[in-house]
Amino acid sequence: MKKLAIAYCLLIFSLGSVYSWAECDVEAGKKQFNKCVACHSVEADVQLMGPSLHGLMGRKVGSVEGFPFSEAMANADFIWTEETLDAFLESPMQYLPGTVMPFGGIRKAEQRQALNCYIGQLN
Ligand code: HEC
């Protein structure tokens, strides 16, 4: 009986995550992107004060050709995924000490999730 209850919980849990994926809200994410748009283009190869975010997911941090990254970002060694982007956006300077991205971070998890969704579909 206990096993059944655990299996049931797992089922609910996994349905929950499938559901939240289906909820990926590009429009809400686009709105959140207003916080970034002064410094980041979503067009490939358009560098503003910040690098283009086109094709961000799956690429190495600080690797946009010709963009003058800070030493901290150029030397960082991770790949942009939903997890790393979420952690970075929560507090850029804490996640990547020495970054010169002048942005305080986004406290609300659902706002970061929407942004993640929007940026993810730019690939
Ligand atoms: C005031 C300008 C500014 C704002 C606003 C800003 N950024 Fe940045 N961003 C930068 C700069 C400059 C860098 C390069 C930082 C470095 O070299 O340390 C950067 C770097 C990044 C990177 C790393 C890119 C790569 O190729 O590795 C990501 C991801 C990023 N920003 C996302 C965002 C998002 C999402 C927002 C909006 C919530 C945002 N930024 C808001 C200026 C900004």
Short mmCIF file of N, CA and C in Angstrom, two decimals, residues 3 35 100:
data_model
loop_
_atom_site.label_atom_id
_atom_site.label_comp_id
_atom_site.label_asym_id
_atom_site.label_seq_id
_atom_site.Cartn_x
_atom_site.Cartn_y
_atom_site.Cartn_z
N LYS A 3 3.92 1.48 -1.07
CA LYS A 3 4.58 1.58 -2.38
C LYS A 3 3.67 2.24 -3.41
N LYS A 35 13.52 43.88 -19.99
CA LYS A 35 14.57 44.21 -19.02
C LYS A 35 15.97 44.06 -19.62
N VAL A 100 30.75 41.98 -15.77
CA VAL A 100 30.48 43.42 -15.86
C VAL A 100 29.07 43.67 -16.37
#
